[in-house]
Amino acid sequence: MANQVKVNTGNGEFEYPVLSGSVGPDVIDIRKLYGQTGMFTYDPGFTSTASCESALTYIDGDEGVLLHRGYPIGQLAEQSSFMEVSYLLLNGELPNKSELDNFTRTISRHTMVHEQLTSFYKGFRRDAHPMAIMCGVVGALSAFYHDSTDISDPVQRRIASHRLIAKMPTIAAMAYKYSVGQPFIYPDNKLSYTGNFLKMTFGVPAEEYEVIPAVESAMDKIFILHADHEQNASTSTVRLAGSSGANPFACIAAGIACLWGPAHGGANEAALNMLKEIGTPDKIQHYIERAKDKNDPFRLMGFGHRVYKNYDPRATVMQQTVREVFDALKVNDPLFETALRLEEIALNDPYFIEKKLFPNVDFYSGIILSAIGFPTDMFTVLFALARTVGWVAQWNEMISDPGQKIGRPRQLYTGPTQRDYVGIDKR
Ligand code: SDX
């Protein structure tokens, strides 16, 4: 690959360096383009734009490869834990036993929320969507934790990072409890990160709560699969918010808001609702035709991806995990058969083959979460819970980059050129 490219704009020829990473596409460094040519690049949706340099996560969309700090997602899902993957994302290397124990203990020391925060929930209607509650409550954390909002202080950045990772399960469980009118359950630090979350969600004061190991392991695997994913829309939102110097709690709240969209993290809720609407396999073909119809806004939720033009490796693990949870809970869900059949039909349909549309992380997750007992409107909350470590790691990577500056894209202006004001009596 050449180490520079030439751009001839008609009023001169300019050269721009080509930069190479450790793996993946090279980039053309166009930081001087506007200053030299007076022209912008144009890339709505950023389909061909690298917004930053990062060492956290690498995706090869054509091969269906996802690496976190070089480790394949399939190996991490099968052999690691969400706490260990969190340590890896934040610190760059897998921890040894004492490092992992210290990290886990540190996170567990931040699982409680300020008691005043519990009254914050009472301002919401009981039927408020839990993602609306997450946006509000996480944004409000900056009103409670002033001592970890100075982003120039690495110690405060570390504390805020630990607080966010530790408190998301508590806040998420409280959102669920509030929606079902049950009392909040305090964290139990004798349990694992994920076991504690399950107890805060499904435990009640009147009964002992036993964590089912197979469910705990499946939930932990689901958290690993959602931890980070390069510069997706919500991560880019967190980075852009952070680039202005906003405090980390506000930045993560911005990420939660972006994740909520059905084209992004909201797809897991939309995918299960779609499977419920399809119902039985005999109805699948009708929905496949709707998904292919340009005049029909319907899309197969949980299918397609901006980067993966092959099977999302997370969907592979997710599909296997469905069977593990069904076996552990001795349940079955006919929607799983519908999902498997839908996948089989879509993957053999020329439209999906030509457009390289495969199941993504959101296609099967709802079936597992529903089997475990989560209501559909909690699915994206769980995605946000797990993605918080990725958002925090990406935010830290950006903030600690000495070259970091505020993100401020330009535009192709197509509005009216300058004109004079006309008084209302003349209009
Ligand atoms: C996540 O970016 C990430 O990494 C995100 C994520 C993460 O971990 O952070 O992986 C999580 O968001 C997964 C994606 C969840 N979203 C969905 O499942 C919603 C359904 N999928 C689509 O909305 C769509 O596939 C996107 C939004 C995911 C990707 O859209 P792109 O990259 O902008 O692609 P596109 O919309 O331009 O689609 C390309 C073509 C279009 O047809 P043409 O206009 O070229 O004729 O494929 C078609 C689309 O109409 N298409 C679909 C489709 N997805 C794309 N057709 C039917 N069903 C679909 N699901």
Tab-separated table of C-alpha atoms and ligand atoms in Angstrom:
chain	number	residue	atom	x	y	z
A	1	MET	CA	0.000	0.000	0.000
A	2	ALA	CA	1.381	3.487	-0.877
A	3	ASN	CA	2.340	5.583	2.138
A	4	GLN	CA	0.653	8.683	0.667
A	5	VAL	CA	-2.139	9.658	-1.720
A	6	LYS	CA	-2.359	12.569	-4.118
A	7	VAL	CA	-5.471	14.739	-4.403
A	8	ASN	CA	-5.787	17.008	-7.436
A	9	THR	CA	-8.492	19.615	-6.774
A	10	GLY	CA	-8.048	21.631	-9.937
A	11	ASN	CA	-6.229	24.376	-8.071
A	12	GLY	CA	-3.305	22.225	-7.155
A	13	GLU	CA	-2.144	18.744	-6.276
A	14	PHE	CA	-1.841	17.825	-2.602
A	15	GLU	CA	-0.375	14.782	-0.872
A	16	TYR	CA	-1.764	13.176	2.252
A	17	PRO	CA	-0.008	10.495	4.316
A	18	VAL	CA	-1.439	6.965	4.561
A	19	LEU	CA	-1.276	5.626	8.112
A	20	SER	CA	-1.296	1.923	9.013
A	21	GLY	CA	-2.590	0.316	12.204
A	22	SER	CA	-1.531	-3.061	13.613
A	23	VAL	CA	-4.254	-4.741	11.532
A	24	GLY	CA	-7.175	-3.636	9.353
A	25	PRO	CA	-7.642	-0.903	6.737
A	26	ASP	CA	-5.067	1.862	6.373
A	27	VAL	CA	-6.298	5.453	6.729
A	28	ILE	CA	-5.661	8.590	4.715
A	29	ASP	CA	-4.689	11.345	7.131
A	30	ILE	CA	-6.710	14.309	5.830
A	31	ARG	CA	-6.345	16.573	8.849
A	32	LYS	CA	-4.704	19.239	6.648
A	33	LEU	CA	-7.130	18.838	3.720
A	34	TYR	CA	-9.417	21.796	4.453
A	35	GLY	CA	-6.530	24.114	5.315
A	36	GLN	CA	-4.772	23.279	2.047
A	37	THR	CA	-7.684	22.804	-0.380
A	38	GLY	CA	-10.592	24.735	1.184
A	39	MET	CA	-12.661	21.559	0.736
A	40	PHE	CA	-14.252	19.119	3.196
A	41	THR	CA	-14.693	15.390	2.784
A	42	TYR	CA	-18.327	14.255	2.748
A	43	ASP	CA	-19.314	11.065	4.579
A	44	PRO	CA	-22.788	11.144	6.242
A	45	GLY	CA	-23.086	8.081	8.511
A	46	PHE	CA	-19.291	7.844	8.552
A	47	THR	CA	-19.272	4.758	6.328
A	48	SER	CA	-15.660	5.461	5.236
A	49	THR	CA	-14.393	7.543	8.136
A	50	ALA	CA	-12.054	6.604	10.992
A	51	SER	CA	-12.890	9.040	13.790
A	52	CYS	CA	-10.026	8.124	16.086
A	53	GLU	CA	-7.143	5.816	16.832
A	54	SER	CA	-7.959	3.030	19.270
A	55	ALA	CA	-6.302	-0.077	20.721
A	56	LEU	CA	-9.375	-1.553	22.378
A	57	THR	CA	-11.443	-3.533	19.863
A	58	TYR	CA	-10.868	-4.719	16.329
A	59	ILE	CA	-13.605	-5.933	13.979
A	60	ASP	CA	-13.069	-7.602	10.604
A	61	GLY	CA	-16.595	-7.379	9.201
A	62	ASP	CA	-15.854	-9.511	6.133
A	63	GLU	CA	-14.434	-12.375	8.189
A	64	GLY	CA	-16.770	-11.991	11.173
A	65	VAL	CA	-13.881	-11.399	13.562
A	66	LEU	CA	-14.180	-9.465	16.862
A	67	LEU	CA	-11.112	-9.016	19.096
A	68	HIS	CA	-10.878	-7.253	22.451
A	69	ARG	CA	-7.248	-6.215	23.016
A	70	GLY	CA	-6.407	-9.012	20.526
A	71	TYR	CA	-8.443	-11.789	22.178
A	72	PRO	CA	-11.250	-13.356	20.027
A	73	ILE	CA	-14.743	-12.834	21.410
A	74	GLY	CA	-15.519	-16.569	21.191
A	75	GLN	CA	-12.584	-17.433	23.482
A	76	LEU	CA	-13.455	-14.657	25.928
A	77	ALA	CA	-17.124	-15.712	26.023
A	78	GLU	CA	-16.214	-19.351	26.681
A	79	GLN	CA	-13.205	-18.959	29.010
A	80	SER	CA	-13.307	-15.503	30.624
A	81	SER	CA	-15.724	-13.552	32.852
A	82	PHE	CA	-17.285	-10.119	32.491
A	83	MET	CA	-15.134	-8.772	35.332
A	84	GLU	CA	-11.987	-10.135	33.652
A	85	VAL	CA	-13.007	-8.706	30.246
A	86	SER	CA	-13.742	-5.370	31.958
A	87	TYR	CA	-10.233	-5.374	33.442
A	88	LEU	CA	-8.807	-6.289	30.005
A	89	LEU	CA	-10.653	-3.452	28.244
A	90	LEU	CA	-9.658	-0.889	30.878
A	91	ASN	CA	-6.016	-1.965	31.343
A	92	GLY	CA	-4.978	-3.621	28.076
A	93	GLU	CA	-3.881	-6.998	29.476
A	94	LEU	CA	-5.589	-9.974	31.118
A	95	PRO	CA	-5.193	-9.750	34.905
A	96	ASN	CA	-3.429	-12.311	37.090
A	97	LYS	CA	-5.413	-13.705	40.002
A	98	SER	CA	-4.542	-11.002	42.531
A	99	GLU	CA	-5.148	-8.220	39.985
A	100	LEU	CA	-8.557	-9.699	39.166
A	101	ASP	CA	-9.441	-10.164	42.848
A	102	ASN	CA	-8.449	-6.561	43.629
A	103	PHE	CA	-10.395	-5.209	40.652
A	104	THR	CA	-13.493	-7.247	41.515
A	105	ARG	CA	-13.306	-6.130	45.153
A	106	THR	CA	-12.895	-2.497	44.085
A	107	ILE	CA	-15.929	-2.704	41.798
A	108	SER	CA	-17.989	-4.394	44.532
A	109	ARG	CA	-17.183	-1.479	46.884
A	110	HIS	CA	-19.060	0.859	44.520
A	111	THR	CA	-22.223	-1.210	43.922
A	112	MET	CA	-24.444	0.854	46.237
A	113	VAL	CA	-25.987	4.129	45.043
A	114	HIS	CA	-26.503	7.244	47.163
A	115	GLU	CA	-29.678	6.606	49.189
A	116	GLN	CA	-31.071	9.937	47.990
A	117	LEU	CA	-31.081	8.498	44.459
A	118	THR	CA	-33.856	6.077	45.388
A	119	SER	CA	-36.309	8.971	45.673
A	120	PHE	CA	-35.275	10.037	42.158
A	121	TYR	CA	-37.146	6.983	40.839
A	122	LYS	CA	-40.371	8.049	42.537
A	123	GLY	CA	-40.666	10.929	40.081
A	124	PHE	CA	-41.225	8.503	37.193
A	125	ARG	CA	-44.536	6.849	36.324
A	126	ARG	CA	-44.480	3.123	37.107
A	127	ASP	CA	-44.948	2.402	33.395
A	128	ALA	CA	-42.025	4.599	32.321
A	129	HIS	CA	-39.797	2.785	29.820
A	130	PRO	CA	-36.747	1.651	31.833
A	131	MET	CA	-34.425	3.187	29.241
A	132	ALA	CA	-35.996	6.585	29.995
A	133	ILE	CA	-35.209	5.958	33.653
A	134	MET	CA	-31.615	4.936	32.808
A	135	CYS	CA	-31.043	8.134	30.790
A	136	GLY	CA	-32.306	10.232	33.706
A	137	VAL	CA	-30.735	8.422	36.629
A	138	VAL	CA	-27.272	7.921	35.078
A	139	GLY	CA	-27.176	11.570	34.005
A	140	ALA	CA	-28.123	12.498	37.592
A	141	LEU	CA	-25.119	10.608	39.019
A	142	SER	CA	-22.999	13.691	38.330
A	143	ALA	CA	-25.173	15.480	40.912
A	144	PHE	CA	-24.104	12.948	43.536
A	145	TYR	CA	-20.465	12.202	42.787
A	146	HIS	CA	-18.800	15.597	42.409
A	147	ASP	CA	-15.533	14.126	43.749
A	148	SER	CA	-15.011	12.145	40.528
A	149	THR	CA	-15.944	14.623	37.815
A	150	ASP	CA	-12.585	16.358	37.296
A	151	ILE	CA	-11.575	14.655	34.051
A	152	SER	CA	-8.056	16.101	34.178
A	153	ASP	CA	-7.336	14.006	37.289
A	154	PRO	CA	-6.531	10.370	36.386
A	155	VAL	CA	-7.436	9.243	39.906
A	156	GLN	CA	-10.904	10.803	39.616
A	157	ARG	CA	-11.290	9.335	36.123
A	158	ARG	CA	-10.511	5.887	37.531
A	159	ILE	CA	-12.971	6.289	40.432
A	160	ALA	CA	-15.731	7.545	38.095
A	161	SER	CA	-15.035	4.592	35.766
A	162	HIS	CA	-15.341	2.103	38.638
A	163	ARG	CA	-18.476	3.820	39.942
A	164	LEU	CA	-20.184	3.622	36.550
A	165	ILE	CA	-19.307	-0.059	35.980
A	166	ALA	CA	-20.354	-0.953	39.529
A	167	LYS	CA	-23.559	1.058	39.743
A	168	MET	CA	-25.136	0.211	36.382
A	169	PRO	CA	-26.421	-3.191	37.593
A	170	THR	CA	-27.884	-1.552	40.708
A	171	ILE	CA	-29.541	1.248	38.729
A	172	ALA	CA	-30.829	-1.212	36.095
A	173	ALA	CA	-32.251	-3.580	38.723
A	174	MET	CA	-33.899	-0.627	40.504
A	175	ALA	CA	-35.526	0.444	37.221
A	176	TYR	CA	-37.009	-3.051	36.881
A	177	LYS	CA	-38.142	-3.221	40.539
A	178	TYR	CA	-39.785	0.180	40.222
A	179	SER	CA	-41.711	-0.942	37.128
A	180	VAL	CA	-43.135	-3.999	38.913
A	181	GLY	CA	-43.838	-2.212	42.196
A	182	GLN	CA	-41.423	-4.299	44.244
A	183	PRO	CA	-38.953	-2.887	46.807
A	184	PHE	CA	-35.389	-2.190	45.726
A	185	ILE	CA	-32.949	-4.937	46.726
A	186	TYR	CA	-29.576	-3.768	48.039
A	187	PRO	CA	-26.389	-5.187	46.463
A	188	ASP	CA	-24.945	-8.352	48.037
A	189	ASN	CA	-21.185	-8.246	47.657
A	190	LYS	CA	-20.823	-11.913	48.596
A	191	LEU	CA	-22.114	-12.638	45.076
A	192	SER	CA	-20.370	-12.232	41.726
A	193	TYR	CA	-20.978	-9.073	39.694
A	194	THR	CA	-23.563	-10.904	37.596
A	195	GLY	CA	-25.023	-12.978	40.435
A	196	ASN	CA	-25.506	-9.780	42.414
A	197	PHE	CA	-27.368	-8.235	39.470
A	198	LEU	CA	-29.683	-11.260	39.184
A	199	LYS	CA	-30.463	-11.131	42.912
A	200	MET	CA	-31.140	-7.362	42.855
A	201	THR	CA	-33.462	-7.924	39.888
A	202	PHE	CA	-35.348	-11.092	40.773
A	203	GLY	CA	-34.851	-11.384	44.547
A	204	VAL	CA	-37.523	-10.213	47.019
A	205	PRO	CA	-37.123	-9.404	50.745
A	206	ALA	CA	-39.633	-12.097	51.660
A	207	GLU	CA	-37.657	-14.998	50.225
A	208	GLU	CA	-34.119	-16.349	50.066
A	209	TYR	CA	-32.749	-15.898	46.528
A	210	GLU	CA	-30.603	-18.647	45.035
A	211	VAL	CA	-28.540	-17.699	41.970
A	212	ILE	CA	-28.829	-20.486	39.357
A	213	PRO	CA	-25.228	-21.077	38.156
A	214	ALA	CA	-26.230	-21.815	34.552
A	215	VAL	CA	-28.264	-18.591	34.394
A	216	GLU	CA	-25.446	-16.615	36.050
A	217	SER	CA	-22.984	-18.030	33.514
A	218	ALA	CA	-25.301	-17.297	30.551
A	219	MET	CA	-25.932	-13.735	31.792
A	220	ASP	CA	-22.199	-13.175	32.311
A	221	LYS	CA	-21.559	-14.405	28.767
A	222	ILE	CA	-24.227	-12.023	27.426
A	223	PHE	CA	-22.520	-9.150	29.252
A	224	ILE	CA	-19.170	-10.138	27.664
A	225	LEU	CA	-20.761	-10.205	24.191
A	226	HIS	CA	-22.048	-6.642	24.652
A	227	ALA	CA	-19.007	-5.104	26.365
A	228	ASP	CA	-17.487	-3.120	23.526
A	229	HIS	CA	-17.704	-2.844	19.760
A	230	GLU	CA	-15.300	-0.324	18.216
A	231	GLN	CA	-16.736	3.069	17.194
A	232	ASN	CA	-20.462	2.190	17.026
A	233	ALA	CA	-23.055	4.958	17.258
A	234	SER	CA	-23.347	5.070	21.059
A	235	THR	CA	-19.593	4.821	21.616
A	236	SER	CA	-19.073	7.652	19.124
A	237	THR	CA	-21.698	9.620	21.059
A	238	VAL	CA	-19.802	9.074	24.313
A	239	ARG	CA	-16.543	10.141	22.656
A	240	LEU	CA	-18.085	13.258	21.131
A	241	ALA	CA	-19.719	14.245	24.434
A	242	GLY	CA	-16.441	13.570	26.247
A	243	SER	CA	-14.458	15.632	23.734
A	244	SER	CA	-16.098	18.800	25.092
A	245	GLY	CA	-14.865	17.954	28.602
A	246	ALA	CA	-18.298	16.874	29.874
A	247	ASN	CA	-18.149	14.732	33.020
A	248	PRO	CA	-18.152	10.932	32.531
A	249	PHE	CA	-21.636	10.432	34.010
A	250	ALA	CA	-23.122	12.869	31.478
A	251	CYS	CA	-21.176	11.181	28.654
A	252	ILE	CA	-22.453	7.711	29.556
A	253	ALA	CA	-26.013	9.086	29.806
A	254	ALA	CA	-25.564	10.384	26.236
A	255	GLY	CA	-24.408	6.923	25.150
A	256	ILE	CA	-27.477	5.338	26.769
A	257	ALA	CA	-29.741	7.741	24.877
A	258	CYS	CA	-28.131	6.847	21.554
A	259	LEU	CA	-28.140	3.100	22.253
A	260	TRP	CA	-31.928	3.225	22.775
A	261	GLY	CA	-32.607	3.634	19.047
A	262	PRO	CA	-34.118	0.553	17.302
A	263	ALA	CA	-31.383	0.705	14.652
A	264	HIS	CA	-28.825	0.203	17.445
A	265	GLY	CA	-29.218	-1.274	20.914
A	266	GLY	CA	-33.003	-1.016	20.782
A	267	ALA	CA	-32.941	-3.764	18.147
A	268	ASN	CA	-32.963	-6.562	20.747
A	269	GLU	CA	-36.347	-5.379	22.047
A	270	ALA	CA	-37.557	-4.803	18.468
A	271	ALA	CA	-36.305	-8.236	17.323
A	272	LEU	CA	-38.282	-10.135	19.969
A	273	ASN	CA	-41.367	-8.020	19.291
A	274	MET	CA	-40.920	-8.848	15.597
A	275	LEU	CA	-40.663	-12.589	16.346
A	276	LYS	CA	-43.823	-12.334	18.487
A	277	GLU	CA	-45.584	-10.548	15.607
A	278	ILE	CA	-44.469	-13.231	13.132
A	279	GLY	CA	-45.539	-15.923	15.579
A	280	THR	CA	-45.253	-19.191	13.684
A	281	PRO	CA	-42.830	-20.267	10.933
A	282	ASP	CA	-45.591	-20.333	8.299
A	283	LYS	CA	-45.817	-16.514	8.533
A	284	ILE	CA	-42.063	-15.979	7.953
A	285	GLN	CA	-42.119	-15.659	4.162
A	286	HIS	CA	-44.638	-12.809	4.366
A	287	TYR	CA	-42.271	-10.843	6.617
A	288	ILE	CA	-39.246	-11.684	4.454
A	289	GLU	CA	-41.123	-10.170	1.497
A	290	ARG	CA	-41.975	-7.079	3.552
A	291	ALA	CA	-38.313	-6.704	4.549
A	292	LYS	CA	-37.342	-6.795	0.868
A	293	ASP	CA	-40.044	-4.326	-0.214
A	294	LYS	CA	-38.482	-0.891	-0.752
A	295	ASN	CA	-41.827	0.756	-0.102
A	296	ASP	CA	-42.260	-0.995	3.228
A	297	PRO	CA	-40.298	0.515	6.150
A	298	PHE	CA	-40.287	-2.911	7.838
A	299	ARG	CA	-36.830	-4.375	8.377
A	300	LEU	CA	-35.810	-7.698	9.887
A	301	MET	CA	-34.753	-6.540	13.340
A	302	GLY	CA	-31.605	-8.258	14.558
A	303	PHE	CA	-30.399	-8.597	10.975
A	304	GLY	CA	-27.768	-6.594	9.117
A	305	HIS	CA	-24.849	-4.565	10.351
A	306	ARG	CA	-22.778	-1.606	9.210
A	307	VAL	CA	-19.546	-3.521	9.691
A	308	TYR	CA	-20.336	-7.248	9.680
A	309	LYS	CA	-20.883	-8.487	6.137
A	310	ASN	CA	-20.609	-11.987	7.546
A	311	TYR	CA	-22.096	-13.738	10.566
A	312	ASP	CA	-21.758	-11.588	13.725
A	313	PRO	CA	-19.555	-13.817	15.925
A	314	ARG	CA	-21.578	-12.689	18.929
A	315	ALA	CA	-24.762	-14.084	17.362
A	316	THR	CA	-23.061	-17.487	17.075
A	317	VAL	CA	-22.347	-17.566	20.816
A	318	MET	CA	-25.789	-16.163	21.569
A	319	GLN	CA	-27.520	-18.943	19.613
A	320	GLN	CA	-25.557	-21.601	21.523
A	321	THR	CA	-26.419	-19.869	24.804
A	322	VAL	CA	-30.152	-20.131	24.055
A	323	ARG	CA	-29.890	-23.920	24.270
A	324	GLU	CA	-27.863	-23.758	27.505
A	325	VAL	CA	-30.485	-21.572	29.183
A	326	PHE	CA	-33.400	-23.642	27.894
A	327	ASP	CA	-31.739	-26.804	29.263
A	328	ALA	CA	-30.913	-25.155	32.615
A	329	LEU	CA	-34.386	-23.747	33.106
A	330	LYS	CA	-36.153	-26.706	31.480
A	331	VAL	CA	-38.078	-24.286	29.310
A	332	ASN	CA	-38.680	-23.971	25.640
A	333	ASP	CA	-39.892	-21.071	23.565
A	334	PRO	CA	-41.452	-21.730	20.154
A	335	LEU	CA	-40.105	-18.329	19.100
A	336	PHE	CA	-36.623	-19.913	19.081
A	337	GLU	CA	-37.741	-22.324	16.371
A	338	THR	CA	-39.277	-19.385	14.506
A	339	ALA	CA	-35.979	-17.468	14.848
A	340	LEU	CA	-33.913	-20.440	13.611
A	341	ARG	CA	-36.271	-20.934	10.659
A	342	LEU	CA	-36.267	-17.187	9.873
A	343	GLU	CA	-32.460	-17.182	9.877
A	344	GLU	CA	-32.346	-20.227	7.593
A	345	ILE	CA	-34.817	-18.733	5.086
A	346	ALA	CA	-33.192	-15.279	5.103
A	347	LEU	CA	-29.662	-16.635	4.671
A	348	ASN	CA	-30.834	-18.518	1.570
A	349	ASP	CA	-32.699	-15.567	0.085
A	350	PRO	CA	-30.899	-13.740	-2.788
A	351	TYR	CA	-31.804	-10.311	-1.324
A	352	PHE	CA	-30.103	-11.043	1.993
A	353	ILE	CA	-27.213	-12.824	0.302
A	354	GLU	CA	-26.580	-9.939	-2.097
A	355	LYS	CA	-26.800	-7.318	0.661
A	356	LYS	CA	-24.770	-9.528	3.045
A	357	LEU	CA	-27.368	-9.354	5.792
A	358	PHE	CA	-26.697	-11.777	8.641
A	359	PRO	CA	-28.074	-12.108	12.181
A	360	ASN	CA	-26.381	-9.685	14.563
A	361	VAL	CA	-25.930	-9.680	18.324
A	362	ASP	CA	-29.547	-8.593	18.840
A	363	PHE	CA	-31.263	-11.419	16.971
A	364	TYR	CA	-31.140	-14.154	19.618
A	365	SER	CA	-30.453	-12.193	22.795
A	366	GLY	CA	-34.118	-11.401	23.433
A	367	ILE	CA	-35.060	-15.081	23.443
A	368	ILE	CA	-32.517	-15.801	26.187
A	369	LEU	CA	-33.390	-12.730	28.240
A	370	SER	CA	-37.088	-13.538	28.002
A	371	ALA	CA	-36.439	-17.127	29.141
A	372	ILE	CA	-34.467	-15.812	32.147
A	373	GLY	CA	-37.457	-13.640	33.059
A	374	PHE	CA	-36.684	-10.137	31.826
A	375	PRO	CA	-39.531	-8.185	30.241
A	376	THR	CA	-38.828	-7.014	26.674
A	377	ASP	CA	-38.438	-3.362	27.655
A	378	MET	CA	-35.475	-4.309	29.879
A	379	PHE	CA	-33.423	-5.779	27.018
A	380	THR	CA	-31.738	-2.552	25.944
A	381	VAL	CA	-31.120	-1.685	29.597
A	382	LEU	CA	-29.052	-4.883	29.825
A	383	PHE	CA	-27.194	-3.917	26.662
A	384	ALA	CA	-26.408	-0.501	28.251
A	385	LEU	CA	-25.335	-2.179	31.513
A	386	ALA	CA	-22.770	-4.313	29.685
A	387	ARG	CA	-21.667	-1.656	27.185
A	388	THR	CA	-20.844	0.775	30.002
A	389	VAL	CA	-17.391	-0.809	30.421
A	390	GLY	CA	-16.730	-0.308	26.703
A	391	TRP	CA	-17.975	3.269	26.766
A	392	VAL	CA	-15.853	3.992	29.859
A	393	ALA	CA	-12.749	2.363	28.357
A	394	GLN	CA	-13.180	4.293	25.076
A	395	TRP	CA	-13.779	7.529	27.000
A	396	ASN	CA	-10.628	6.984	29.069
A	397	GLU	CA	-8.634	6.216	25.916
A	398	MET	CA	-9.821	9.465	24.330
A	399	ILE	CA	-9.379	11.701	27.400
A	400	SER	CA	-5.857	10.422	28.081
A	401	ASP	CA	-4.784	11.070	24.458
A	402	PRO	CA	-2.608	14.218	24.610
A	403	GLY	CA	-3.710	15.109	21.093
A	404	GLN	CA	-7.411	14.972	22.028
A	405	LYS	CA	-9.532	17.958	20.893
A	406	ILE	CA	-13.223	18.765	20.729
A	407	GLY	CA	-15.051	16.938	17.941
A	408	ARG	CA	-16.612	19.445	15.550
A	409	PRO	CA	-17.625	18.125	12.089
A	410	ARG	CA	-18.442	20.519	9.207
A	411	GLN	CA	-21.191	20.220	6.548
A	412	LEU	CA	-22.201	20.538	2.908
A	413	TYR	CA	-24.457	23.597	3.129
A	414	THR	CA	-27.448	23.503	0.741
A	415	GLY	CA	-29.620	26.181	2.343
A	416	PRO	CA	-30.394	29.743	1.089
A	417	THR	CA	-27.465	32.058	0.418
A	418	GLN	CA	-27.426	35.469	2.166
A	419	ARG	CA	-30.588	37.570	1.714
A	420	ASP	CA	-32.076	40.659	3.441
A	421	TYR	CA	-34.794	40.585	6.077
A	422	VAL	CA	-38.328	41.446	4.833
A	423	GLY	CA	-40.787	43.137	7.224
A	424	ILE	CA	-43.991	41.237	7.913
A	425	ASP	CA	-46.060	43.927	6.141
A	426	LYS	CA	-44.215	43.090	2.924
A	427	ARG	CA	-44.551	39.256	3.089
B	1	SDX	C1	-26.137	-2.957	16.899
B	1	SDX	O1	-22.337	-0.493	14.972
B	1	SDX	C2	-22.295	-1.459	15.847
B	1	SDX	O2	-21.282	-2.043	16.137
B	1	SDX	C3	-23.634	-1.719	16.540
B	1	SDX	C4	-23.701	-2.947	17.464
B	1	SDX	C5	-22.846	-2.754	18.687
B	1	SDX	O3	-22.460	-3.770	19.276
B	1	SDX	O4	-22.646	-1.592	19.113
B	1	SDX	O5	-23.259	-4.086	16.749
B	1	SDX	C6	-25.108	-3.181	17.969
B	1	SDX	O6	-26.622	-1.871	16.768
B	1	SDX	C7	-26.463	-4.101	15.966
B	1	SDX	C8	-27.460	-3.665	14.830
B	1	SDX	C9	-28.874	-3.730	15.439
B	1	SDX	N1	-29.865	-3.152	14.479
B	1	SDX	C10	-30.750	-3.927	13.863
B	1	SDX	O7	-30.755	-5.152	13.915
B	1	SDX	C11	-31.800	-3.137	13.079
B	1	SDX	C12	-31.994	-3.758	11.682
B	1	SDX	N2	-30.756	-3.521	10.892
B	1	SDX	C13	-30.731	-2.349	10.054
B	1	SDX	O8	-31.446	-1.256	10.507
B	1	SDX	C14	-29.332	-2.084	9.479
B	1	SDX	O9	-28.830	-3.293	9.066
B	1	SDX	C15	-28.294	-1.405	10.355
B	1	SDX	C16	-28.793	-0.124	10.935
B	1	SDX	C17	-27.862	-2.295	11.452
B	1	SDX	C18	-27.070	-1.107	9.475
B	1	SDX	O10	-27.505	-0.212	8.526
B	1	SDX	P1	-26.479	0.403	7.448
B	1	SDX	O11	-25.095	-0.072	7.656
B	1	SDX	O12	-26.694	1.870	7.390
B	1	SDX	O13	-26.934	-0.303	6.147
B	1	SDX	P2	-28.145	0.171	5.297
B	1	SDX	O14	-29.287	0.559	6.195
B	1	SDX	O15	-27.655	1.147	4.311
B	1	SDX	O16	-28.554	-1.204	4.599
B	1	SDX	C19	-27.897	-1.608	3.431
B	1	SDX	C20	-28.995	-2.230	2.589
B	1	SDX	C21	-30.208	-1.313	2.414
B	1	SDX	O17	-30.810	-1.655	1.195
B	1	SDX	P3	-30.517	-0.639	-0.084
B	1	SDX	O18	-30.944	0.743	0.352
B	1	SDX	O19	-29.023	-0.731	-0.339
B	1	SDX	O20	-31.353	-1.216	-1.206
B	1	SDX	O21	-29.506	-3.402	3.267
B	1	SDX	C22	-30.884	-3.214	3.583
B	1	SDX	C23	-31.167	-1.728	3.499
B	1	SDX	O22	-32.523	-1.509	3.151
B	1	SDX	N3	-31.053	-3.688	4.959
B	1	SDX	C24	-32.059	-4.438	5.385
B	1	SDX	C25	-31.777	-4.668	6.735
B	1	SDX	N4	-30.648	-4.060	7.076
B	1	SDX	C26	-30.203	-3.442	5.972
B	1	SDX	N5	-33.130	-4.930	4.757
B	1	SDX	C27	-33.969	-5.677	5.529
B	1	SDX	N6	-33.786	-5.959	6.841
B	1	SDX	C28	-32.695	-5.470	7.471
B	1	SDX	N7	-32.490	-5.745	8.765
